[in-house]
Structures are given as structure tokens and as C-alpha cells.
XYZ file of C-alpha atoms in Angstrom:
222
model
C -7.409 -13.006 -0.738
C -9.387 -10.569 -2.865
C -12.495 -12.000 -4.538
C -12.952 -11.919 -8.307
C -15.850 -9.506 -7.894
C -13.783 -7.120 -5.787
C -10.927 -7.438 -8.277
C -13.333 -6.552 -11.077
C -14.732 -3.601 -9.121
C -11.231 -2.299 -8.395
C -10.253 -2.611 -12.047
C -13.440 -0.739 -13.030
C -12.745 2.032 -10.523
C -9.214 2.338 -11.943
C -10.545 2.662 -15.489
C -9.279 -0.714 -16.739
C -12.623 -1.775 -18.171
C -11.487 -4.646 -20.396
C -9.636 -6.380 -17.562
C -12.584 -5.687 -15.259
C -14.887 -7.507 -17.681
C -12.530 -10.494 -17.773
C -12.429 -10.666 -13.976
C -16.192 -10.349 -13.600
C -17.013 -12.875 -16.317
C -14.631 -15.337 -14.666
C -17.028 -15.494 -11.716
C -19.418 -17.500 -13.925
C -22.301 -16.051 -11.940
C -26.016 -16.696 -12.190
C -26.876 -13.027 -12.647
C -30.448 -13.351 -11.428
C -28.895 -14.344 -8.089
C -25.881 -12.022 -8.354
C -27.144 -8.701 -9.734
C -24.172 -6.790 -8.285
C -21.850 -8.517 -10.743
C -24.339 -7.793 -13.543
C -24.362 -4.129 -12.472
C -20.593 -3.753 -12.773
C -20.559 -5.594 -16.084
C -23.181 -3.130 -17.329
C -21.016 -0.210 -16.241
C -17.926 -1.706 -17.883
C -19.658 -2.414 -21.167
C -21.075 1.127 -21.185
C -17.575 2.556 -20.854
C -16.335 0.232 -23.601
C -19.132 1.327 -25.940
C -20.718 -2.128 -26.113
C -24.212 -0.845 -25.479
C -26.005 -4.061 -26.419
C -24.246 -6.005 -23.668
C -24.595 -3.084 -21.246
C -28.356 -3.022 -21.796
C -28.604 -6.770 -21.218
C -26.894 -6.561 -17.837
C -28.708 -3.430 -16.657
C -32.015 -5.068 -17.540
C -31.071 -7.987 -15.268
C -30.273 -5.584 -12.426
C -33.595 -3.774 -12.811
C -35.526 -7.045 -12.796
C -33.753 -8.946 -10.039
C -31.807 -6.614 -7.731
C -33.273 -5.659 -4.353
C -30.670 -2.908 -3.855
C -32.747 0.156 -4.671
C -29.801 2.458 -5.434
C -28.328 0.037 -7.982
C -31.742 -0.320 -9.607
C -32.060 3.466 -9.797
C -28.573 3.938 -11.237
C -29.080 1.109 -13.725
C -32.380 2.642 -14.835
C -30.783 6.038 -15.405
C -27.827 4.648 -17.360
C -30.154 2.441 -19.403
C -32.403 5.413 -20.177
C -29.277 7.286 -21.314
C -28.361 4.407 -23.624
C -31.891 4.438 -25.029
C -31.730 8.197 -25.608
C -28.382 8.246 -27.422
C -29.682 5.539 -29.744
C -32.863 7.605 -30.271
C -35.218 5.148 -28.575
C -36.838 8.031 -26.771
C -40.146 6.376 -25.908
C -38.343 3.543 -24.118
C -36.208 6.054 -22.244
C -39.257 8.099 -21.236
C -41.138 5.054 -19.956
C -38.142 3.916 -17.916
C -37.593 7.342 -16.334
C -41.289 7.625 -15.482
C -40.983 4.285 -13.664
C -38.083 5.750 -11.670
C -40.223 8.749 -10.704
C -43.105 6.439 -9.749
C -40.692 4.696 -7.363
C -40.253 7.997 -5.531
C -37.043 9.354 -7.066
C -37.095 13.013 -8.035
C -34.312 15.400 -8.948
C -33.599 18.220 -11.360
C -31.340 15.864 -13.300
C -34.065 13.244 -13.681
C -36.594 15.767 -14.982
C -33.995 17.352 -17.270
C -33.175 13.944 -18.734
C -36.872 13.291 -19.227
C -37.227 16.662 -20.944
C -34.319 15.861 -23.261
C -36.008 12.623 -24.314
C -39.321 14.401 -24.918
C -37.503 16.999 -26.997
C -35.802 14.242 -28.967
C -39.165 12.631 -29.680
C -40.534 15.956 -30.933
C -42.796 16.742 -27.974
C -41.550 20.242 -27.148
C -44.423 21.279 -24.881
C -43.980 18.189 -22.719
C -40.238 18.849 -22.577
C -40.925 22.361 -21.283
C -43.279 20.976 -18.619
C -40.588 18.661 -17.272
C -37.963 21.405 -17.339
C -40.292 23.568 -15.265
C -40.400 20.747 -12.695
C -36.613 20.572 -12.798
C -36.362 24.299 -12.126
C -38.841 24.061 -9.256
C -36.437 21.645 -7.566
C -33.265 23.507 -8.544
C -34.019 27.049 -9.769
C -30.427 27.983 -10.606
C -29.441 24.815 -12.461
C -27.761 26.143 -15.623
C -28.503 23.075 -17.741
C -32.220 23.347 -17.025
C -32.224 27.094 -17.645
C -30.348 26.685 -20.903
C -32.510 23.830 -22.150
C -35.696 25.699 -21.283
C -34.548 28.804 -23.127
C -33.353 26.864 -26.151
C -36.628 24.957 -26.512
C -38.643 28.166 -26.120
C -36.576 29.606 -28.953
C -37.092 26.491 -31.071
C -40.852 26.787 -30.568
C -40.696 30.376 -31.763
C -42.807 31.470 -28.812
C -41.752 33.819 -26.011
C -38.440 34.383 -27.763
C -37.553 37.288 -25.466
C -38.005 34.991 -22.479
C -35.912 32.397 -24.300
C -33.026 34.867 -24.470
C -33.380 35.676 -20.771
C -33.293 32.019 -19.697
C -30.257 31.307 -21.867
C -28.447 34.370 -20.514
C -29.109 33.211 -16.944
C -27.475 29.893 -17.774
C -24.535 31.647 -19.410
C -23.967 33.727 -16.269
C -23.184 30.478 -14.429
C -20.537 29.437 -16.967
C -19.642 32.303 -19.328
C -17.248 30.333 -21.543
C -19.330 27.187 -22.040
C -19.873 26.630 -25.743
C -23.351 25.108 -25.493
C -24.651 28.070 -23.487
C -23.083 30.597 -25.867
C -24.680 28.740 -28.766
C -28.106 28.783 -27.100
C -27.900 32.520 -26.401
C -26.936 33.185 -30.002
C -29.704 30.980 -31.353
C -32.281 32.550 -29.040
C -31.242 36.033 -30.186
C -31.615 34.857 -33.785
C -35.115 33.550 -33.124
C -35.908 36.863 -31.417
C -34.824 38.759 -34.527
C -31.585 40.231 -33.160
C -29.129 39.094 -35.836
C -26.205 41.232 -34.636
C -26.225 39.777 -31.115
C -26.883 36.314 -32.507
C -23.736 36.448 -34.630
C -21.690 37.851 -31.737
C -22.550 35.006 -29.386
C -22.395 32.288 -32.021
C -18.925 33.431 -33.079
C -17.832 33.277 -29.446
C -19.306 29.787 -29.224
C -17.369 28.806 -32.360
C -14.139 30.099 -30.815
C -14.697 28.032 -27.683
C -15.892 24.876 -29.454
C -14.461 25.125 -32.993
C -15.371 21.554 -33.970
C -18.999 21.520 -32.814
C -21.292 20.793 -35.771
C -24.433 22.320 -34.230
C -22.666 25.606 -33.524
C -21.247 25.683 -37.047
C -24.702 25.027 -38.497
C -26.341 27.734 -36.380
C -23.658 30.272 -37.268
C -23.932 29.494 -40.982
C -27.711 29.908 -40.842
C -27.528 33.241 -39.032
C -24.710 34.707 -41.127
C -26.643 33.868 -44.292
C -29.404 36.197 -43.063
C -27.057 39.081 -42.227
């Protein structure tokens, strides 16, 4: 007979998050002694958009689980929840703890850079993106983010264009990359190319507010 935990895990894997929560809560676990159940509840609540409950369960996993991979994954999801609710300092501190534990990847450093950018520390964001690119030189997200932040700083704007174009080469129809190229061209003073790429970005992602804002700004200067 399948256990309630396994039933909950299967329901989670099948995308039935509400039923998964019901099955997992029915275990009536002491989560300090059963962090695996807490982990899956955290995942379910994240998918359901109940971030407060998700954070509570991931915090239990981080504090009590001895399974290093679950602790790592919980830390990364929790840092994501912190970042989307603009608690960047908490996210940064948590990711730095992950790195101190010996985990390194381009994704980790890119996430850290995003949080630094969100907190307004652009130079620190660039430092972490450089570490990301050392580990994975052709990662388009890192290339794009690096170029975009260079453009935002208003320094090395020609290099900003080059980095954004390298990212775009990896995925030529991706709206975020088209937007970054257009914005970098704008910061570099090339209004014609800026409008060309931003209009392409608008065609690909017609409902994106950032693209619409960038295009409006650039067209007003034309």
C-alpha cells in the first residue's frame, strides 16, 4: 500500500498541488523529524502561490534536514521567493551561505547578481556575473544580464551591445534578449538600431511592460 508521503509526492509530480498538500498534511508529521515532507509541502505551496507557507516549510528543511541536496534546493527556492518579494538582502545572504557550503554554478552566481541588481548594487552584480561567465562562458542569460547592466551603468556601452548580441545569437527570437540589445544600442547612442530591435522585441512579446516602456522612451528621442 502506498504511503501518504509517496501519494503526496506522486500528486506533486503530476501537478495536482492542492491534493498533494492534503495528502502530505494528513501525515500529521513532526517536521523537524520529517523534513522530506516539509520539503514537498514547500514545493507545493510555491506552485500554489502561497509563499508565506512555502517559506515556513523551506526554513524547516534548511534547519533540520541532513539531506544536502534538499537543503540546497530549498535554499535556492527560498532565495527566489525572497527576490520576487524584493527582500534582496535576505536572498543574498542565503545564496552566500549556499556558496560557503561548497555549491557553485553559473545559475547560482547569476541569481546572486540579479539580487544585487535589485538592491541597487550594480558593480557587485557585475562581479558575480563575471564569476558566472567564468564557469559557463556561453551562458546566454549571464551574457545578456552582464550587457544590460553595463548599459544601465552607462559605462562601456559598446561592450554592453556586444554582450547582449552574443546572448541574442543563442536565441534570436527571445524577447528579453531583443529588448536588451535595443536598450544597449540606445544607451550607446544608436537610436535607429535601438528602435529596430525594440520593435522586434515588441512583436515577440507584445504584452511585456518593460519592452513597451523602453520602446516608448527610445521613440520619444527619435
